[in-house]
Tab-separated table of C-alpha atoms in Angstrom:
chain	number	residue	atom	x	y	z
A	70	UNK	CA	46.471	-92.242	20.197
A	71	UNK	CA	43.929	-94.229	22.365
A	72	UNK	CA	43.443	-97.545	22.772
A	73	UNK	CA	39.681	-98.552	24.963
A	74	UNK	CA	37.755	-102.384	24.898
A	75	UNK	CA	35.877	-104.284	27.693
A	76	UNK	CA	35.626	-107.722	28.442
A	77	UNK	CA	33.916	-109.673	31.038
A	78	UNK	CA	34.821	-112.665	33.652
A	79	UNK	CA	33.815	-115.919	34.638
A	80	UNK	CA	31.980	-115.095	37.334
A	81	UNK	CA	29.912	-111.578	34.974
A	82	UNK	CA	31.835	-108.881	35.920
A	83	UNK	CA	32.621	-106.500	32.739
A	84	UNK	CA	35.933	-104.932	33.116
A	85	UNK	CA	36.497	-101.971	30.443
A	86	UNK	CA	40.593	-101.194	29.456
A	87	UNK	CA	41.721	-98.053	27.859
A	88	UNK	CA	45.480	-96.743	27.527
A	89	UNK	CA	46.401	-92.719	26.648
A	90	UNK	CA	48.555	-92.014	24.288
A	91	UNK	CA	49.753	-88.108	24.069
A	92	UNK	CA	52.407	-86.099	22.194
A	93	UNK	CA	53.111	-84.244	25.528
A	94	UNK	CA	53.090	-84.710	29.083
A	95	UNK	CA	49.399	-84.285	30.261
A	96	UNK	CA	50.403	-84.262	34.111
A	97	UNK	CA	47.103	-86.498	34.791
A	98	UNK	CA	45.818	-86.899	37.661
A	99	UNK	CA	42.930	-88.066	39.347
A	100	UNK	CA	39.728	-86.023	39.645
A	101	UNK	CA	36.588	-86.552	41.704
A	102	UNK	CA	33.404	-85.095	42.021
A	103	UNK	CA	30.586	-86.261	44.846
A	104	UNK	CA	27.091	-86.810	43.532
A	105	UNK	CA	24.489	-83.866	43.894
A	106	UNK	CA	27.411	-81.230	44.755
A	107	UNK	CA	26.730	-78.605	42.548
A	108	UNK	CA	30.028	-76.884	41.458
A	109	UNK	CA	30.630	-74.803	38.052
A	110	UNK	CA	34.047	-76.550	36.259
A	111	UNK	CA	36.553	-74.598	34.197
A	112	UNK	CA	38.728	-75.134	30.714
A	113	UNK	CA	41.788	-74.336	29.569
A	114	UNK	CA	39.552	-71.298	27.412
A	115	UNK	CA	36.712	-69.068	28.581
A	116	UNK	CA	34.070	-72.146	29.003
A	117	UNK	CA	32.853	-73.128	32.235
A	118	UNK	CA	30.479	-76.382	32.523
A	119	UNK	CA	27.888	-75.729	35.539
A	120	UNK	CA	26.958	-79.013	36.942
A	121	UNK	CA	24.354	-80.948	40.010
A	122	UNK	CA	25.476	-84.704	38.952
A	123	UNK	CA	22.706	-87.464	39.949
A	124	UNK	CA	26.032	-89.837	40.354
A	125	UNK	CA	29.214	-89.554	41.690
A	126	UNK	CA	33.018	-90.146	39.410
A	127	UNK	CA	35.923	-90.717	39.025
A	128	UNK	CA	38.183	-89.938	36.089
A	129	UNK	CA	41.609	-88.853	34.826
A	130	UNK	CA	42.814	-85.194	34.621
A	131	UNK	CA	44.740	-82.844	32.634
A	132	UNK	CA	46.890	-80.285	33.687
A	133	UNK	CA	45.261	-79.676	36.664
A	134	UNK	CA	41.876	-78.982	35.514
A	135	UNK	CA	38.781	-81.138	36.166
A	136	UNK	CA	38.524	-81.633	32.504
A	137	UNK	CA	38.147	-85.608	32.242
A	138	UNK	CA	39.659	-87.511	29.411
A	139	UNK	CA	38.301	-90.735	31.246
A	140	UNK	CA	36.004	-92.294	33.821
A	141	UNK	CA	33.485	-94.673	35.894
A	142	UNK	CA	30.925	-93.239	38.098
A	143	UNK	CA	29.000	-95.509	41.174
A	144	UNK	CA	26.313	-96.234	38.230
A	145	UNK	CA	28.985	-98.150	36.706
A	146	UNK	CA	28.859	-96.673	33.320
A	147	UNK	CA	32.378	-95.523	31.952
A	148	UNK	CA	33.450	-93.566	28.788
A	149	UNK	CA	35.961	-91.653	27.844
A	150	UNK	CA	37.874	-89.027	25.167
A	151	UNK	CA	39.152	-90.129	22.367
A	152	UNK	CA	41.288	-89.274	19.272
A	153	UNK	CA	39.182	-88.683	16.270
A	154	UNK	CA	40.593	-85.804	13.448
A	155	UNK	CA	37.723	-85.096	11.456
A	156	UNK	CA	34.909	-84.304	13.771
A	157	UNK	CA	32.542	-82.028	14.081
A	158	UNK	CA	30.274	-81.277	16.767
A	159	UNK	CA	27.070	-79.988	16.955
A	160	UNK	CA	25.684	-76.084	16.802
A	161	UNK	CA	24.724	-74.636	19.687
A	162	UNK	CA	20.961	-74.797	20.797
A	163	UNK	CA	18.681	-72.118	21.967
A	164	UNK	CA	15.981	-74.888	23.821
A	165	UNK	CA	18.266	-77.660	25.122
A	166	UNK	CA	21.661	-78.036	26.876
A	167	UNK	CA	24.621	-76.849	25.258
A	168	UNK	CA	27.856	-79.524	26.775
A	169	UNK	CA	31.111	-78.285	25.574
A	170	UNK	CA	32.555	-81.090	23.898
A	171	UNK	CA	35.891	-80.897	26.146
A	172	UNK	CA	33.077	-81.815	29.511
A	173	UNK	CA	31.123	-84.481	27.706
A	174	UNK	CA	32.580	-87.208	29.734
A	175	UNK	CA	32.170	-84.771	32.938
A	176	UNK	CA	27.983	-84.541	31.284
A	177	UNK	CA	28.095	-88.325	31.151
A	178	UNK	CA	29.460	-89.591	34.135
A	179	UNK	CA	27.127	-87.750	35.767
A	180	UNK	CA	24.040	-87.483	34.820
A	181	UNK	CA	24.034	-91.367	33.019
A	182	UNK	CA	23.973	-94.816	34.421
A	183	UNK	CA	23.263	-96.400	31.082
A	184	UNK	CA	24.671	-96.705	27.443
A	185	UNK	CA	21.138	-95.767	26.901
A	186	UNK	CA	20.460	-93.069	28.971
A	187	UNK	CA	23.576	-91.692	26.457
A	188	UNK	CA	21.790	-92.339	23.283
A	189	UNK	CA	18.028	-90.947	24.657
A	190	UNK	CA	19.887	-87.968	26.251
A	191	UNK	CA	21.539	-87.692	22.045
A	192	UNK	CA	18.326	-88.726	20.123
A	193	UNK	CA	16.038	-86.387	21.955
A	194	UNK	CA	18.064	-83.372	21.036
A	195	UNK	CA	18.460	-83.109	25.234
A	196	UNK	CA	21.836	-82.483	25.657
A	197	UNK	CA	23.911	-80.654	22.074
A	198	UNK	CA	27.832	-81.725	22.407
A	199	UNK	CA	29.238	-78.277	21.145
A	200	UNK	CA	32.855	-76.462	19.773
A	201	UNK	CA	33.619	-74.246	16.923
A	202	UNK	CA	35.732	-75.590	14.101
A	203	UNK	CA	38.950	-74.161	15.498
A	204	UNK	CA	37.723	-76.180	18.100
A	205	UNK	CA	37.010	-79.308	16.772
A	206	UNK	CA	40.427	-79.346	14.767
A	207	UNK	CA	42.211	-78.441	18.197
A	208	UNK	CA	40.587	-81.376	19.839
A	209	UNK	CA	38.621	-83.637	17.877
A	210	UNK	CA	37.108	-86.567	20.015
A	211	UNK	CA	34.841	-89.607	19.576
A	212	UNK	CA	34.209	-91.929	22.749
A	213	UNK	CA	33.036	-95.450	23.651
A	214	UNK	CA	30.639	-95.962	26.469
A	215	UNK	CA	30.231	-99.206	28.347
A	216	UNK	CA	27.720	-100.142	31.452
A	217	UNK	CA	27.884	-102.140	34.353
A	218	UNK	CA	25.347	-104.647	31.784
A	219	UNK	CA	28.097	-104.897	29.340
A	220	UNK	CA	25.929	-102.447	26.667
A	221	UNK	CA	28.964	-100.866	24.369
A	222	UNK	CA	27.981	-97.997	22.017
A	223	UNK	CA	30.587	-95.345	20.191
A	224	UNK	CA	29.138	-91.849	19.899
A	225	UNK	CA	30.673	-89.656	16.971
A	226	UNK	CA	30.308	-86.460	15.854
A	227	UNK	CA	30.362	-86.200	11.948
A	228	UNK	CA	28.688	-83.450	9.542
A	229	UNK	CA	28.103	-81.062	12.777
A	230	UNK	CA	25.343	-84.706	13.942
A	231	UNK	CA	26.207	-87.310	16.790
A	232	UNK	CA	26.469	-90.598	15.837
A	233	UNK	CA	25.536	-93.466	17.611
A	234	UNK	CA	27.074	-96.812	16.667
A	235	UNK	CA	26.323	-100.405	18.484
A	236	UNK	CA	29.522	-101.453	19.323
A	237	UNK	CA	29.431	-105.429	19.053
A	238	UNK	CA	33.114	-105.874	19.271
A	239	UNK	CA	33.923	-103.602	22.427
A	240	UNK	CA	36.453	-101.947	20.963
A	241	UNK	CA	37.706	-98.464	19.862
A	242	UNK	CA	40.420	-96.649	18.525
A	243	UNK	CA	41.598	-93.671	16.896
A	244	UNK	CA	40.641	-92.903	13.121
A	245	UNK	CA	38.810	-93.790	10.588
A	246	UNK	CA	35.402	-94.110	11.770
A	247	UNK	CA	34.116	-96.804	14.246
A	248	UNK	CA	32.477	-98.540	10.740
A	249	UNK	CA	35.519	-98.300	8.376
A	250	UNK	CA	36.924	-100.044	11.542
A	251	UNK	CA	34.475	-103.038	11.950
A	252	UNK	CA	34.474	-103.425	8.231
A	253	UNK	CA	38.358	-104.486	8.134
A	254	UNK	CA	37.645	-106.830	10.712
A	255	UNK	CA	37.491	-108.683	7.813
A	256	UNK	CA	40.567	-108.672	6.184
A	257	UNK	CA	41.580	-110.468	9.515
A	258	UNK	CA	39.917	-113.638	9.701
A	259	UNK	CA	43.103	-115.743	8.598
A	260	UNK	CA	44.002	-115.508	12.106
A	261	UNK	CA	43.822	-117.986	15.129
A	262	UNK	CA	44.962	-119.136	18.224
A	263	UNK	CA	46.055	-122.570	16.967
A	264	UNK	CA	49.390	-123.500	16.201
A	265	UNK	CA	49.436	-123.573	11.973
A	266	UNK	CA	49.132	-127.240	10.619
A	267	UNK	CA	52.649	-128.525	9.120
A	268	UNK	CA	52.802	-129.313	5.260
A	269	UNK	CA	54.750	-131.075	2.581
A	270	UNK	CA	56.194	-129.290	-1.209
A	271	UNK	CA	57.650	-131.429	-2.506
A	272	UNK	CA	58.902	-133.989	-0.782
A	273	UNK	CA	60.122	-131.172	1.833
A	274	UNK	CA	58.353	-131.684	5.016
A	275	UNK	CA	57.612	-128.014	6.239
A	276	UNK	CA	57.510	-126.589	9.888
A	277	UNK	CA	55.656	-123.256	11.425
A	278	UNK	CA	58.914	-122.033	12.659
A	279	UNK	CA	57.466	-121.421	16.714
A	280	UNK	CA	54.254	-121.430	18.161
A	281	UNK	CA	52.576	-118.853	17.418
A	282	UNK	CA	52.270	-119.281	13.845
A	283	UNK	CA	47.837	-118.859	13.864
A	284	UNK	CA	48.676	-114.700	14.888
A	285	UNK	CA	50.851	-114.858	11.553
A	286	UNK	CA	49.459	-111.448	9.619
A	287	UNK	CA	49.025	-109.948	12.804
A	288	UNK	CA	49.088	-105.991	12.738
A	289	UNK	CA	52.294	-104.920	14.824
A	290	UNK	CA	52.217	-101.477	14.546
A	291	UNK	CA	50.931	-98.175	16.583
A	292	UNK	CA	48.531	-97.238	13.794
A	293	UNK	CA	44.856	-96.664	14.898
A	294	UNK	CA	43.344	-99.950	12.106
A	295	UNK	CA	46.602	-101.518	13.552
A	296	UNK	CA	45.894	-101.797	17.289
A	297	UNK	CA	42.128	-102.146	16.883
A	298	UNK	CA	42.101	-105.370	15.313
A	299	UNK	CA	45.511	-106.358	17.858
A	300	UNK	CA	43.294	-105.620	20.164
A	301	UNK	CA	39.770	-107.013	19.016
A	302	UNK	CA	41.350	-110.668	18.709
A	303	UNK	CA	43.820	-110.960	20.576
A	304	UNK	CA	40.977	-109.837	22.956
A	305	UNK	CA	38.695	-112.695	21.357
A	306	UNK	CA	41.529	-115.761	21.926
A	307	UNK	CA	42.291	-114.834	25.293
A	308	UNK	CA	40.932	-117.168	28.179
A	309	UNK	CA	37.962	-115.557	29.526
A	310	UNK	CA	38.982	-115.916	33.899
A	311	UNK	CA	36.930	-116.566	36.309
A	312	UNK	CA	37.154	-113.345	38.360
A	313	UNK	CA	37.030	-109.748	38.450
A	314	UNK	CA	40.207	-109.503	39.789
A	315	UNK	CA	41.666	-111.792	37.066
A	316	UNK	CA	40.518	-110.128	34.549
A	317	UNK	CA	41.343	-106.921	35.403
A	318	UNK	CA	44.696	-108.704	35.496
A	319	UNK	CA	44.290	-109.662	31.837
A	320	UNK	CA	42.740	-106.075	30.620
A	321	UNK	CA	46.971	-105.002	31.778
A	322	UNK	CA	48.205	-108.065	29.404
A	323	UNK	CA	45.533	-106.409	26.869
A	324	UNK	CA	46.922	-103.256	26.848
A	325	UNK	CA	50.917	-104.391	27.390
A	326	UNK	CA	49.955	-104.952	23.654
A	327	UNK	CA	49.256	-101.676	22.962
A	328	UNK	CA	51.825	-100.624	24.351
A	329	UNK	CA	53.898	-97.326	23.097
A	330	UNK	CA	57.068	-97.309	24.789
A	331	UNK	CA	58.748	-93.157	24.339
A	332	UNK	CA	60.628	-92.690	20.751
A	333	UNK	CA	59.172	-95.521	19.425
A	334	UNK	CA	56.368	-92.711	17.595
A	335	UNK	CA	57.292	-89.538	16.310
A	336	UNK	CA	56.155	-86.808	14.427
A	337	UNK	CA	57.999	-83.307	13.169
A	338	UNK	CA	56.218	-79.382	14.248
A	339	UNK	CA	57.150	-76.432	13.966
A	340	UNK	CA	59.627	-75.371	16.681
A	341	UNK	CA	58.829	-73.545	19.627
A	342	UNK	CA	60.040	-72.535	22.602
A	343	UNK	CA	58.591	-75.253	24.424
A	344	UNK	CA	59.572	-77.574	22.117
A	345	UNK	CA	62.607	-76.420	20.144
A	346	UNK	CA	63.446	-80.026	19.046
A	347	UNK	CA	60.594	-79.719	16.882
A	348	UNK	CA	59.864	-83.215	17.710
A	349	UNK	CA	56.428	-84.330	19.489
A	350	UNK	CA	56.438	-88.581	20.715
A	351	UNK	CA	53.094	-89.883	20.773
A	352	UNK	CA	53.486	-92.673	23.918
A	353	UNK	CA	51.281	-94.299	26.346
A	354	UNK	CA	51.355	-92.120	29.344
A	355	UNK	CA	49.216	-94.348	31.243
A	356	UNK	CA	46.186	-96.804	31.074
A	357	UNK	CA	43.229	-97.452	33.122
A	358	UNK	CA	41.211	-100.532	34.410
A	359	UNK	CA	37.741	-100.081	34.846
A	360	UNK	CA	35.562	-102.842	37.458
A	361	UNK	CA	32.417	-101.523	36.087
A	362	UNK	CA	30.597	-104.382	38.216
A	363	UNK	CA	32.306	-103.348	41.209
A	364	UNK	CA	32.884	-100.411	40.905
A	365	UNK	CA	36.478	-100.503	41.057
A	366	UNK	CA	39.069	-97.833	39.010
A	367	UNK	CA	43.181	-99.504	38.242
A	368	UNK	CA	45.258	-96.682	37.114
A	369	UNK	CA	49.581	-97.367	36.052
A	370	UNK	CA	51.195	-94.935	34.543
A	371	UNK	CA	54.427	-94.693	32.317
A	372	UNK	CA	56.922	-94.295	34.670
A	373	UNK	CA	56.083	-97.703	37.141
A	374	UNK	CA	54.810	-101.037	36.474
A	375	UNK	CA	52.760	-101.101	39.864
A	376	UNK	CA	48.534	-100.274	39.743
A	377	UNK	CA	46.903	-98.278	41.987
A	378	UNK	CA	43.666	-97.848	42.620
A	379	UNK	CA	40.392	-96.812	43.643
A	380	UNK	CA	36.795	-98.300	45.497
A	381	UNK	CA	34.157	-95.720	44.194
A	382	UNK	CA	31.958	-98.314	46.889
A	383	UNK	CA	33.779	-96.740	50.162
A	384	UNK	CA	35.338	-93.610	48.767
A	385	UNK	CA	34.884	-90.687	50.817
A	386	UNK	CA	33.257	-88.208	48.024
A	387	UNK	CA	32.362	-86.078	50.230
A	388	UNK	CA	35.614	-84.928	51.762
A	389	UNK	CA	37.179	-85.206	48.061
A	390	UNK	CA	35.139	-83.942	45.673
A	391	UNK	CA	36.276	-81.170	43.504
A	392	UNK	CA	39.940	-82.346	44.474
A	393	UNK	CA	42.998	-83.556	42.055
A	394	UNK	CA	44.463	-86.290	43.932
A	395	UNK	CA	48.544	-87.279	42.730
A	396	UNK	CA	48.948	-91.106	41.079
A	397	UNK	CA	51.566	-92.419	43.238
A	398	UNK	CA	54.821	-93.823	40.561
A	399	UNK	CA	57.004	-94.569	43.099
A	400	UNK	CA	58.279	-98.105	43.525
A	401	UNK	CA	59.385	-99.532	47.060
A	402	UNK	CA	62.102	-101.618	48.227
A	403	UNK	CA	60.963	-104.208	49.789
A	404	UNK	CA	63.334	-105.323	53.406
A	405	UNK	CA	66.316	-107.691	52.621
A	406	UNK	CA	66.274	-110.487	55.193
A	407	UNK	CA	69.245	-110.728	57.353
């Protein structure tokens, strides 16, 4: 389960926040790929991805593999992979570029500068995102895409075809499909950032129990529809911040509202040698806040409240290309006086 959104600062910067929830440790690192540097990337199986990207990019990898689940490129394009059961990828093409679904984030970051570039590549058939029926069940994905001009789209693969939707609220979670999530927002038009007014029932003056009564009815559970509603309305109600840096702070606060602590969401699974307990704990393993305008990627992991960042404008892509960068998790103790 994941949550993704885009917000704008008062000075015009676009900031993308995203959380990653998963039921087993992804061993996330930051993967770097330099522009114009040819490489063959390999995943868990026999699939491989030949790439010579037009743009440098940085993203979150899993299990020490260069398969990205989220990232930002030097043109300010941001995208990631979110879980969507029921996905069905495209059949392979004999005449156009086939990209295995697990490498689609890498492909977009390496070859596209805007959401229009991504849309054109899919609609023209220049790229086919492929994956067998088994792959679609094991890794069903849809993709939020944002660019530095503030454009947002959602890409879903349904019935073997790409479905590209404009994203007017710039929010995405998981299933049901994106159009259903938009329609569901109508059930919460009563929400408001303003406290409710007092009313009189007979001769009894009834007052709200405390501040926040305007948000009475905001869903608080961890399901994708609830997180979609929560992110959409809280993002709308939050005061716009003047600068990109302050808006990044706001993005982290919004991500706090969809955080899933370890143990609060559980599912029974068949026991295995690696999981003899037969329980899967879905929890928030990391969150990223990406400044698309200033090309800065911030990340915070479950084990630490501290945030770490990479500035793509000053990053030495040539020296770091192809490397997996560990994410620091420790806290530095401040020296006490005296």
